[in-house]
Amino acid sequence: MLRIRNLKCYYGRIMAVKGVSISVKKSQIITLIGANGSGKSTLLEAICGLLPGWEGEIFFEDTPLKGLDPPAVVRCGISLVPEGRLIFPPLSVLDNLKLGAYTLYRKHKHAEVKQTLEKMLDLFPILRERARQPAGTLSGGEQQMLAIGRALMSHPRLLLLDEPSMGLAPMMVEKIFQVLENLRNDGITILLVEQNALAALQIADFGYVFETGSVVLQGPASELMADQEVKRAYLGKDYGEFYENK
Ligand code: ATP
């Protein structure tokens, strides 16, 4: 569904992504894990048209994404849940959700927006309770749900998420990741960037490990979870011991 070949991204003269190739298959969760600053967010920005001047190839189905601006990428069927949620705090929960449908409003598909809005409020009942509240008054977990709901408003076939677990309590992480699994089971394809490698690998089908701008390891999520180096570097000492004693 998404094919990236030999992607190189630059900030000025610094190469932040150094010739990365990844594939995302339909109805799967693919995760990108790795240390801070290893280029994961930069790769998502390149897909979304937020980063000028990258080299290589990005194809979504048969469409090359090179040169497309962010609204054109959304119209192709790709939506981003950005790092740090980036909701609009003074606007109501409802208005934040409606903003996610701006490509549909442009086509005067108002009835469709209304229907999708109802679906989002069913998916996240807490957002229905808080519908008229300024989004800035929501808890971190609720804001993450809002950011996911907003991204889903444009009916994406591919959902990109940048660190959805950031700053959330473990129970809320579990809830959010359950939502991601349900979305995958409903046929939405997910590309998930995560620092919380354990949570990500537990729900993912396949994973890529990033290090300083390159993919250093890739494989089915279950194999990565069993990999000694991944356990040591990303799953934590306690997890490694837990795993070995099983
Ligand atoms: P994190 O989890 O911290 O977001 P990441 O793996 O997503 O890490 P990126 O944010 O893609 O990594 O950063 C890759 C490299 O590019 C880092 O060295 C970072 O400092 C650099 N970088 C990111 N954004 C910019 C920018 N706007 N200007 C200059 N350098 C940047």
PDB file of C-alpha atoms and ligand atoms in Angstrom:
ATOM      1  CA  MET A   1       0.000   0.000   0.000  1.00  0.00           C
ATOM      2  CA  LEU A   2       2.865   2.388   0.885  1.00  0.00           C
ATOM      3  CA  ARG A   3       6.318   1.881  -0.609  1.00  0.00           C
ATOM      4  CA  ILE A   4       9.279   3.994   0.369  1.00  0.00           C
ATOM      5  CA  ARG A   5      12.526   3.478  -1.509  1.00  0.00           C
ATOM      6  CA  ASN A   6      15.893   4.956  -0.627  1.00  0.00           C
ATOM      7  CA  LEU A   7      14.410   7.981   1.162  1.00  0.00           C
ATOM      8  CA  LYS A   8      16.885  10.716   2.055  1.00  0.00           C
ATOM      9  CA  CYS A   9      15.742  13.765   4.055  1.00  0.00           C
ATOM     10  CA  TYR A  10      17.792  16.814   4.876  1.00  0.00           C
ATOM     11  CA  TYR A  11      17.656  19.716   7.321  1.00  0.00           C
ATOM     12  CA  GLY A  12      19.976  22.123   5.581  1.00  0.00           C
ATOM     13  CA  ARG A  13      23.124  20.104   4.962  1.00  0.00           C
ATOM     14  CA  ILE A  14      22.389  17.532   7.641  1.00  0.00           C
ATOM     15  CA  MET A  15      20.963  14.217   6.425  1.00  0.00           C
ATOM     16  CA  ALA A  16      18.336  13.111   8.981  1.00  0.00           C
ATOM     17  CA  VAL A  17      17.065  10.082   6.992  1.00  0.00           C
ATOM     18  CA  LYS A  18      19.816   8.233   5.139  1.00  0.00           C
ATOM     19  CA  GLY A  19      18.393   6.076   2.368  1.00  0.00           C
ATOM     20  CA  VAL A  20      15.542   4.279   4.120  1.00  0.00           C
ATOM     21  CA  SER A  21      13.271   1.733   2.391  1.00  0.00           C
ATOM     22  CA  ILE A  22      10.090   0.485   4.013  1.00  0.00           C
ATOM     23  CA  SER A  23       6.866  -1.223   2.894  1.00  0.00           C
ATOM     24  CA  VAL A  24       3.480  -1.003   4.506  1.00  0.00           C
ATOM     25  CA  LYS A  25       0.969  -3.709   3.608  1.00  0.00           C
ATOM     26  CA  LYS A  26      -2.791  -3.179   3.600  1.00  0.00           C
ATOM     27  CA  SER A  27      -4.658  -3.765   6.881  1.00  0.00           C
ATOM     28  CA  GLN A  28      -1.478  -4.170   8.906  1.00  0.00           C
ATOM     29  CA  ILE A  29       0.088  -2.224  11.752  1.00  0.00           C
ATOM     30  CA  ILE A  30       3.690  -1.398  10.911  1.00  0.00           C
ATOM     31  CA  THR A  31       5.773   0.189  13.637  1.00  0.00           C
ATOM     32  CA  LEU A  32       8.942   2.280  13.505  1.00  0.00           C
ATOM     33  CA  ILE A  33      10.883   2.160  16.760  1.00  0.00           C
ATOM     34  CA  GLY A  34      14.253   3.576  17.749  1.00  0.00           C
ATOM     35  CA  ALA A  35      15.954   6.209  19.866  1.00  0.00           C
ATOM     36  CA  ASN A  36      15.154   9.922  19.952  1.00  0.00           C
ATOM     37  CA  GLY A  37      16.367  11.772  16.898  1.00  0.00           C
ATOM     38  CA  SER A  38      16.743   8.674  14.723  1.00  0.00           C
ATOM     39  CA  GLY A  39      14.600  10.111  11.912  1.00  0.00           C
ATOM     40  CA  LYS A  40      11.188   8.499  12.471  1.00  0.00           C
ATOM     41  CA  SER A  41       9.159  11.731  12.637  1.00  0.00           C
ATOM     42  CA  THR A  42      11.071  13.122   9.684  1.00  0.00           C
ATOM     43  CA  LEU A  43       9.988  10.124   7.603  1.00  0.00           C
ATOM     44  CA  LEU A  44       6.324  10.742   8.531  1.00  0.00           C
ATOM     45  CA  GLU A  45       6.695  14.411   7.598  1.00  0.00           C
ATOM     46  CA  ALA A  46       8.092  13.460   4.205  1.00  0.00           C
ATOM     47  CA  ILE A  47       5.079  11.195   3.529  1.00  0.00           C
ATOM     48  CA  CYS A  48       2.660  13.985   4.503  1.00  0.00           C
ATOM     49  CA  GLY A  49       4.153  16.653   2.252  1.00  0.00           C
ATOM     50  CA  LEU A  50       5.446  18.626   5.233  1.00  0.00           C
ATOM     51  CA  LEU A  51       9.098  18.350   4.275  1.00  0.00           C
ATOM     52  CA  PRO A  52      10.416  19.896   1.083  1.00  0.00           C
ATOM     53  CA  GLY A  53      13.306  18.527  -0.905  1.00  0.00           C
ATOM     54  CA  TRP A  54      13.496  14.870   0.057  1.00  0.00           C
ATOM     55  CA  GLU A  55      15.089  12.372  -2.328  1.00  0.00           C
ATOM     56  CA  GLY A  56      13.972   8.853  -3.223  1.00  0.00           C
ATOM     57  CA  GLU A  57      10.513   7.452  -3.895  1.00  0.00           C
ATOM     58  CA  ILE A  58       7.306   7.354  -1.899  1.00  0.00           C
ATOM     59  CA  PHE A  59       4.353   5.626  -3.532  1.00  0.00           C
ATOM     60  CA  PHE A  60       0.908   5.339  -1.967  1.00  0.00           C
ATOM     61  CA  GLU A  61      -0.776   2.556  -3.934  1.00  0.00           C
ATOM     62  CA  ASP A  62       0.137   3.728  -7.448  1.00  0.00           C
ATOM     63  CA  THR A  63       0.384   7.432  -6.668  1.00  0.00           C
ATOM     64  CA  PRO A  64       3.827   9.027  -6.285  1.00  0.00           C
ATOM     65  CA  LEU A  65       3.676  11.460  -3.352  1.00  0.00           C
ATOM     66  CA  LYS A  66       6.617  13.587  -4.495  1.00  0.00           C
ATOM     67  CA  GLY A  67       5.590  17.224  -4.865  1.00  0.00           C
ATOM     68  CA  LEU A  68       2.151  16.811  -3.244  1.00  0.00           C
ATOM     69  CA  ASP A  69       1.205  19.352  -0.570  1.00  0.00           C
ATOM     70  CA  PRO A  70      -0.411  18.171   2.720  1.00  0.00           C
ATOM     71  CA  PRO A  71      -4.054  18.679   1.591  1.00  0.00           C
ATOM     72  CA  ALA A  72      -3.337  16.636  -1.570  1.00  0.00           C
ATOM     73  CA  VAL A  73      -1.827  13.841   0.552  1.00  0.00           C
ATOM     74  CA  VAL A  74      -4.956  13.842   2.758  1.00  0.00           C
ATOM     75  CA  ARG A  75      -7.126  13.637  -0.371  1.00  0.00           C
ATOM     76  CA  CYS A  76      -5.133  10.534  -1.428  1.00  0.00           C
ATOM     77  CA  GLY A  77      -6.313   8.808   1.781  1.00  0.00           C
ATOM     78  CA  ILE A  78      -3.491   9.437   4.270  1.00  0.00           C
ATOM     79  CA  SER A  79      -3.922  11.181   7.618  1.00  0.00           C
ATOM     80  CA  LEU A  80      -1.436  12.084  10.363  1.00  0.00           C
ATOM     81  CA  VAL A  81      -1.896  12.099  14.139  1.00  0.00           C
ATOM     82  CA  PRO A  82       1.032  14.380  14.956  1.00  0.00           C
ATOM     83  CA  GLU A  83       3.497  14.138  17.812  1.00  0.00           C
ATOM     84  CA  GLY A  84       2.165  16.068  20.833  1.00  0.00           C
ATOM     85  CA  ARG A  85      -1.443  15.805  19.438  1.00  0.00           C
ATOM     86  CA  LEU A  86      -1.507  19.466  18.220  1.00  0.00           C
ATOM     87  CA  ILE A  87      -5.193  19.935  18.945  1.00  0.00           C
ATOM     88  CA  PHE A  88      -6.591  23.479  18.964  1.00  0.00           C
ATOM     89  CA  PRO A  89      -7.061  24.152  22.714  1.00  0.00           C
ATOM     90  CA  PRO A  90      -9.573  27.064  22.610  1.00  0.00           C
ATOM     91  CA  LEU A  91     -11.852  25.350  20.070  1.00  0.00           C
ATOM     92  CA  SER A  92     -14.518  22.901  21.197  1.00  0.00           C
ATOM     93  CA  VAL A  93     -14.044  19.162  20.851  1.00  0.00           C
ATOM     94  CA  LEU A  94     -16.654  19.178  18.055  1.00  0.00           C
ATOM     95  CA  ASP A  95     -14.916  21.949  16.128  1.00  0.00           C
ATOM     96  CA  ASN A  96     -11.568  20.154  16.421  1.00  0.00           C
ATOM     97  CA  LEU A  97     -13.165  17.047  14.927  1.00  0.00           C
ATOM     98  CA  LYS A  98     -14.835  19.043  12.146  1.00  0.00           C
ATOM     99  CA  LEU A  99     -11.485  20.568  11.185  1.00  0.00           C
ATOM    100  CA  GLY A 100     -10.260  17.075  10.336  1.00  0.00           C
ATOM    101  CA  ALA A 101     -12.912  16.932   7.610  1.00  0.00           C
ATOM    102  CA  TYR A 102     -11.816  20.053   5.753  1.00  0.00           C
ATOM    103  CA  THR A 103     -11.233  18.142   2.513  1.00  0.00           C
ATOM    104  CA  LEU A 104     -14.850  16.876   2.651  1.00  0.00           C
ATOM    105  CA  TYR A 105     -16.287  20.339   3.377  1.00  0.00           C
ATOM    106  CA  ARG A 106     -14.501  21.575   0.278  1.00  0.00           C
ATOM    107  CA  LYS A 107     -16.501  19.029  -1.714  1.00  0.00           C
ATOM    108  CA  HIS A 108     -19.719  20.140   0.071  1.00  0.00           C
ATOM    109  CA  LYS A 109     -20.127  16.672   1.590  1.00  0.00           C
ATOM    110  CA  HIS A 110     -21.843  18.044   4.716  1.00  0.00           C
ATOM    111  CA  ALA A 111     -24.112  15.030   5.293  1.00  0.00           C
ATOM    112  CA  GLU A 112     -21.077  12.725   5.146  1.00  0.00           C
ATOM    113  CA  VAL A 113     -19.223  14.884   7.692  1.00  0.00           C
ATOM    114  CA  LYS A 114     -22.207  14.741  10.056  1.00  0.00           C
ATOM    115  CA  GLN A 115     -22.349  10.962   9.754  1.00  0.00           C
ATOM    116  CA  THR A 116     -18.602  10.567  10.339  1.00  0.00           C
ATOM    117  CA  LEU A 117     -18.791  12.896  13.334  1.00  0.00           C
ATOM    118  CA  GLU A 118     -21.409  10.614  14.901  1.00  0.00           C
ATOM    119  CA  LYS A 119     -19.142   7.613  14.224  1.00  0.00           C
ATOM    120  CA  MET A 120     -16.246   9.322  16.017  1.00  0.00           C
ATOM    121  CA  LEU A 121     -18.434  10.180  19.009  1.00  0.00           C
ATOM    122  CA  ASP A 122     -19.507   6.510  19.142  1.00  0.00           C
ATOM    123  CA  LEU A 123     -15.887   5.371  18.883  1.00  0.00           C
ATOM    124  CA  PHE A 124     -14.831   7.710  21.714  1.00  0.00           C
ATOM    125  CA  PRO A 125     -17.880   8.163  24.013  1.00  0.00           C
ATOM    126  CA  ILE A 126     -15.881  10.485  26.299  1.00  0.00           C
ATOM    127  CA  LEU A 127     -15.650  12.964  23.399  1.00  0.00           C
ATOM    128  CA  ARG A 128     -19.448  12.972  23.121  1.00  0.00           C
ATOM    129  CA  GLU A 129     -19.661  13.837  26.836  1.00  0.00           C
ATOM    130  CA  ARG A 130     -17.153  16.651  26.342  1.00  0.00           C
ATOM    131  CA  ALA A 131     -18.338  17.737  22.881  1.00  0.00           C
ATOM    132  CA  ARG A 132     -18.893  21.431  23.656  1.00  0.00           C
ATOM    133  CA  GLN A 133     -15.942  21.798  26.024  1.00  0.00           C
ATOM    134  CA  PRO A 134     -12.760  23.613  24.901  1.00  0.00           C
ATOM    135  CA  ALA A 135     -10.377  20.874  23.776  1.00  0.00           C
ATOM    136  CA  GLY A 136      -7.618  22.342  25.991  1.00  0.00           C
ATOM    137  CA  THR A 137      -9.569  21.250  29.094  1.00  0.00           C
ATOM    138  CA  LEU A 138      -9.332  17.541  28.168  1.00  0.00           C
ATOM    139  CA  SER A 139      -6.867  15.180  29.837  1.00  0.00           C
ATOM    140  CA  GLY A 140      -3.825  14.018  27.854  1.00  0.00           C
ATOM    141  CA  GLY A 141      -5.461  10.692  26.981  1.00  0.00           C
ATOM    142  CA  GLU A 142      -8.686  12.393  25.904  1.00  0.00           C
ATOM    143  CA  GLN A 143      -6.687  14.808  23.758  1.00  0.00           C
ATOM    144  CA  GLN A 144      -4.981  11.829  22.113  1.00  0.00           C
ATOM    145  CA  MET A 145      -8.399  10.314  21.357  1.00  0.00           C
ATOM    146  CA  LEU A 146      -9.453  13.669  19.901  1.00  0.00           C
ATOM    147  CA  ALA A 147      -6.338  13.817  17.715  1.00  0.00           C
ATOM    148  CA  ILE A 148      -7.045  10.291  16.422  1.00  0.00           C
ATOM    149  CA  GLY A 149     -10.719  11.118  15.867  1.00  0.00           C
ATOM    150  CA  ARG A 150      -9.771  14.300  13.992  1.00  0.00           C
ATOM    151  CA  ALA A 151      -7.418  12.329  11.729  1.00  0.00           C
ATOM    152  CA  LEU A 152     -10.143   9.750  11.027  1.00  0.00           C
ATOM    153  CA  MET A 153     -12.626  12.453   9.968  1.00  0.00           C
ATOM    154  CA  SER A 154     -11.145  12.521   6.450  1.00  0.00           C
ATOM    155  CA  HIS A 155     -11.726   8.753   5.978  1.00  0.00           C
ATOM    156  CA  PRO A 156      -8.059   7.782   5.640  1.00  0.00           C
ATOM    157  CA  ARG A 157      -7.061   4.354   4.374  1.00  0.00           C
ATOM    158  CA  LEU A 158      -3.599   4.864   5.886  1.00  0.00           C
ATOM    159  CA  LEU A 159      -3.275   6.391   9.355  1.00  0.00           C
ATOM    160  CA  LEU A 160       0.128   7.685  10.485  1.00  0.00           C
ATOM    161  CA  LEU A 161       0.677   8.138  14.223  1.00  0.00           C
ATOM    162  CA  ASP A 162       3.650   9.858  15.836  1.00  0.00           C
ATOM    163  CA  GLU A 163       4.190   8.745  19.444  1.00  0.00           C
ATOM    164  CA  PRO A 164       0.560   8.390  20.534  1.00  0.00           C
ATOM    165  CA  SER A 165       1.607   6.990  23.937  1.00  0.00           C
ATOM    166  CA  MET A 166       3.745  10.012  24.845  1.00  0.00           C
ATOM    167  CA  GLY A 167       3.032  11.254  28.394  1.00  0.00           C
ATOM    168  CA  LEU A 168       0.132   8.876  28.992  1.00  0.00           C
ATOM    169  CA  ALA A 169      -0.449   6.545  31.951  1.00  0.00           C
ATOM    170  CA  PRO A 170      -0.072   2.829  31.142  1.00  0.00           C
ATOM    171  CA  MET A 171      -3.828   2.207  31.353  1.00  0.00           C
ATOM    172  CA  MET A 172      -4.528   4.965  28.858  1.00  0.00           C
ATOM    173  CA  VAL A 173      -1.789   3.641  26.542  1.00  0.00           C
ATOM    174  CA  GLU A 174      -3.513   0.258  26.638  1.00  0.00           C
ATOM    175  CA  LYS A 175      -6.856   1.887  25.761  1.00  0.00           C
ATOM    176  CA  ILE A 176      -5.410   3.877  22.850  1.00  0.00           C
ATOM    177  CA  PHE A 177      -3.550   0.851  21.479  1.00  0.00           C
ATOM    178  CA  GLN A 178      -6.736  -1.229  21.711  1.00  0.00           C
ATOM    179  CA  VAL A 179      -8.401   1.416  19.535  1.00  0.00           C
ATOM    180  CA  LEU A 180      -5.551   1.086  17.009  1.00  0.00           C
ATOM    181  CA  GLU A 181      -5.983  -2.694  16.887  1.00  0.00           C
ATOM    182  CA  ASN A 182      -9.729  -2.268  16.326  1.00  0.00           C
ATOM    183  CA  LEU A 183      -9.058   0.201  13.494  1.00  0.00           C
ATOM    184  CA  ARG A 184      -6.662  -2.278  11.870  1.00  0.00           C
ATOM    185  CA  ASN A 185      -9.310  -4.994  12.191  1.00  0.00           C
ATOM    186  CA  ASP A 186     -11.746  -2.628  10.447  1.00  0.00           C
ATOM    187  CA  GLY A 187      -9.322  -2.443   7.519  1.00  0.00           C
ATOM    188  CA  ILE A 188      -7.420   0.777   8.229  1.00  0.00           C
ATOM    189  CA  THR A 189      -3.690   0.446   7.670  1.00  0.00           C
ATOM    190  CA  ILE A 190      -1.485   1.960  10.379  1.00  0.00           C
ATOM    191  CA  LEU A 191       2.081   3.252  10.401  1.00  0.00           C
ATOM    192  CA  LEU A 192       2.980   3.769  14.044  1.00  0.00           C
ATOM    193  CA  VAL A 193       6.060   5.654  15.273  1.00  0.00           C
ATOM    194  CA  GLU A 194       6.690   4.840  18.939  1.00  0.00           C
ATOM    195  CA  GLN A 195       9.208   5.266  21.742  1.00  0.00           C
ATOM    196  CA  ASN A 196       7.226   2.708  23.728  1.00  0.00           C
ATOM    197  CA  ALA A 197       8.655  -0.187  21.723  1.00  0.00           C
ATOM    198  CA  LEU A 198       7.059  -2.904  23.833  1.00  0.00           C
ATOM    199  CA  ALA A 199       3.510  -1.538  23.486  1.00  0.00           C
ATOM    200  CA  ALA A 200       4.047  -0.953  19.764  1.00  0.00           C
ATOM    201  CA  LEU A 201       5.507  -4.404  19.011  1.00  0.00           C
ATOM    202  CA  GLN A 202       2.709  -6.073  20.962  1.00  0.00           C
ATOM    203  CA  ILE A 203       0.089  -4.812  18.494  1.00  0.00           C
ATOM    204  CA  ALA A 204       2.191  -4.531  15.321  1.00  0.00           C
ATOM    205  CA  ASP A 205       2.487  -7.047  12.482  1.00  0.00           C
ATOM    206  CA  PHE A 206       5.924  -5.887  11.358  1.00  0.00           C
ATOM    207  CA  GLY A 207       8.525  -3.457  12.662  1.00  0.00           C
ATOM    208  CA  TYR A 208      11.548  -1.422  11.614  1.00  0.00           C
ATOM    209  CA  VAL A 209      14.257  -0.338  14.051  1.00  0.00           C
ATOM    210  CA  PHE A 210      15.801   3.060  13.328  1.00  0.00           C
ATOM    211  CA  GLU A 211      19.232   4.255  14.399  1.00  0.00           C
ATOM    212  CA  THR A 212      20.679   7.640  13.402  1.00  0.00           C
ATOM    213  CA  GLY A 213      18.661   7.936  10.204  1.00  0.00           C
ATOM    214  CA  SER A 214      18.932   4.337   8.993  1.00  0.00           C
ATOM    215  CA  VAL A 215      16.957   1.115   9.392  1.00  0.00           C
ATOM    216  CA  VAL A 216      19.270  -1.260  11.262  1.00  0.00           C
ATOM    217  CA  LEU A 217      16.831  -4.122  11.774  1.00  0.00           C
ATOM    218  CA  GLN A 218      13.427  -5.191  10.462  1.00  0.00           C
ATOM    219  CA  GLY A 219      11.139  -8.168  10.830  1.00  0.00           C
ATOM    220  CA  PRO A 220       7.833  -9.519  12.085  1.00  0.00           C
ATOM    221  CA  ALA A 221       6.992  -7.849  15.411  1.00  0.00           C
ATOM    222  CA  SER A 222       7.140 -11.171  17.305  1.00  0.00           C
ATOM    223  CA  GLU A 223      10.689 -11.775  16.021  1.00  0.00           C
ATOM    224  CA  LEU A 224      11.824  -8.265  16.973  1.00  0.00           C
ATOM    225  CA  MET A 225      10.424  -8.761  20.481  1.00  0.00           C
ATOM    226  CA  ALA A 226      12.576 -11.878  20.829  1.00  0.00           C
ATOM    227  CA  ASP A 227      15.708 -10.245  19.400  1.00  0.00           C
ATOM    228  CA  GLN A 228      18.445  -9.874  22.043  1.00  0.00           C
ATOM    229  CA  GLU A 229      19.609  -6.486  20.784  1.00  0.00           C
ATOM    230  CA  VAL A 230      16.064  -5.074  20.633  1.00  0.00           C
ATOM    231  CA  LYS A 231      15.371  -6.405  24.126  1.00  0.00           C
ATOM    232  CA  ARG A 232      18.553  -4.829  25.458  1.00  0.00           C
ATOM    233  CA  ALA A 233      18.225  -1.480  23.749  1.00  0.00           C
ATOM    234  CA  TYR A 234      14.486  -0.826  23.546  1.00  0.00           C
ATOM    235  CA  LEU A 235      12.450  -3.158  25.728  1.00  0.00           C
ATOM    236  CA  GLY A 236      14.246  -2.451  29.000  1.00  0.00           C
ATOM    237  CA  LYS A 237      16.204  -4.623  31.385  1.00  0.00           C
ATOM    238  CA  ASP A 238      13.158  -5.755  33.372  1.00  0.00           C
ATOM    239  CA  TYR A 239      11.348  -6.804  30.264  1.00  0.00           C
ATOM    240  CA  GLY A 240      14.388  -8.759  29.098  1.00  0.00           C
ATOM    241  CA  GLU A 241      14.566 -10.653  32.385  1.00  0.00           C
ATOM    242  CA  PHE A 242      10.820 -11.232  32.375  1.00  0.00           C
ATOM    243  CA  TYR A 243      11.030 -12.557  28.856  1.00  0.00           C
ATOM    244  CA  GLU A 244      13.942 -14.872  29.586  1.00  0.00           C
ATOM    245  CA  ASN A 245      12.167 -16.383  32.609  1.00  0.00           C
ATOM    246  CA  LYS A 246       9.054 -17.241  30.614  1.00  0.00           C
TER     247      LYS A 246
HETATM  248  P1  ATP B   1      11.866  11.938  18.302  1.00  0.00           P
HETATM  249  O1  ATP B   1      11.236  10.772  18.904  1.00  0.00           O
HETATM  250  O2  ATP B   1      12.730  12.691  19.260  1.00  0.00           O
HETATM  251  O3  ATP B   1      10.916  12.836  17.538  1.00  0.00           O
HETATM  252  P2  ATP B   1      12.725  10.906  15.751  1.00  0.00           P
HETATM  253  O4  ATP B   1      13.277   9.556  15.571  1.00  0.00           O
HETATM  254  O5  ATP B   1      11.321  11.150  15.340  1.00  0.00           O
HETATM  255  O6  ATP B   1      12.914  11.348  17.256  1.00  0.00           O
HETATM  256  P3  ATP B   1      13.383  13.169  14.116  1.00  0.00           P
HETATM  257  O7  ATP B   1      12.510  14.107  14.900  1.00  0.00           O
HETATM  258  O8  ATP B   1      12.922  12.736  12.793  1.00  0.00           O
HETATM  259  O9  ATP B   1      13.700  11.886  14.989  1.00  0.00           O
HETATM  260  O10 ATP B   1      14.840  13.829  13.996  1.00  0.00           O
HETATM  261  C1  ATP B   1      15.885  13.314  13.178  1.00  0.00           C
HETATM  262  C2  ATP B   1      17.067  14.256  13.206  1.00  0.00           C
HETATM  263  O11 ATP B   1      16.739  15.462  12.531  1.00  0.00           O
HETATM  264  C3  ATP B   1      17.513  14.659  14.600  1.00  0.00           C
HETATM  265  O12 ATP B   1      18.920  14.741  14.595  1.00  0.00           O
HETATM  266  C4  ATP B   1      16.894  16.018  14.801  1.00  0.00           C
HETATM  267  O13 ATP B   1      17.657  16.806  15.682  1.00  0.00           O
HETATM  268  C5  ATP B   1      16.921  16.588  13.391  1.00  0.00           C
HETATM  269  N1  ATP B   1      15.796  17.525  13.166  1.00  0.00           N
HETATM  270  C6  ATP B   1      14.484  17.263  13.326  1.00  0.00           C
HETATM  271  N2  ATP B   1      13.736  18.339  13.015  1.00  0.00           N
HETATM  272  C7  ATP B   1      14.602  19.319  12.643  1.00  0.00           C
HETATM  273  C8  ATP B   1      14.453  20.660  12.195  1.00  0.00           C
HETATM  274  N3  ATP B   1      13.248  21.210  12.046  1.00  0.00           N
HETATM  275  N4  ATP B   1      15.581  21.349  11.909  1.00  0.00           N
HETATM  276  C9  ATP B   1      16.808  20.787  12.017  1.00  0.00           C
HETATM  277  N5  ATP B   1      17.023  19.528  12.435  1.00  0.00           N
HETATM  278  C10 ATP B   1      15.936  18.775  12.740  1.00  0.00           C
END
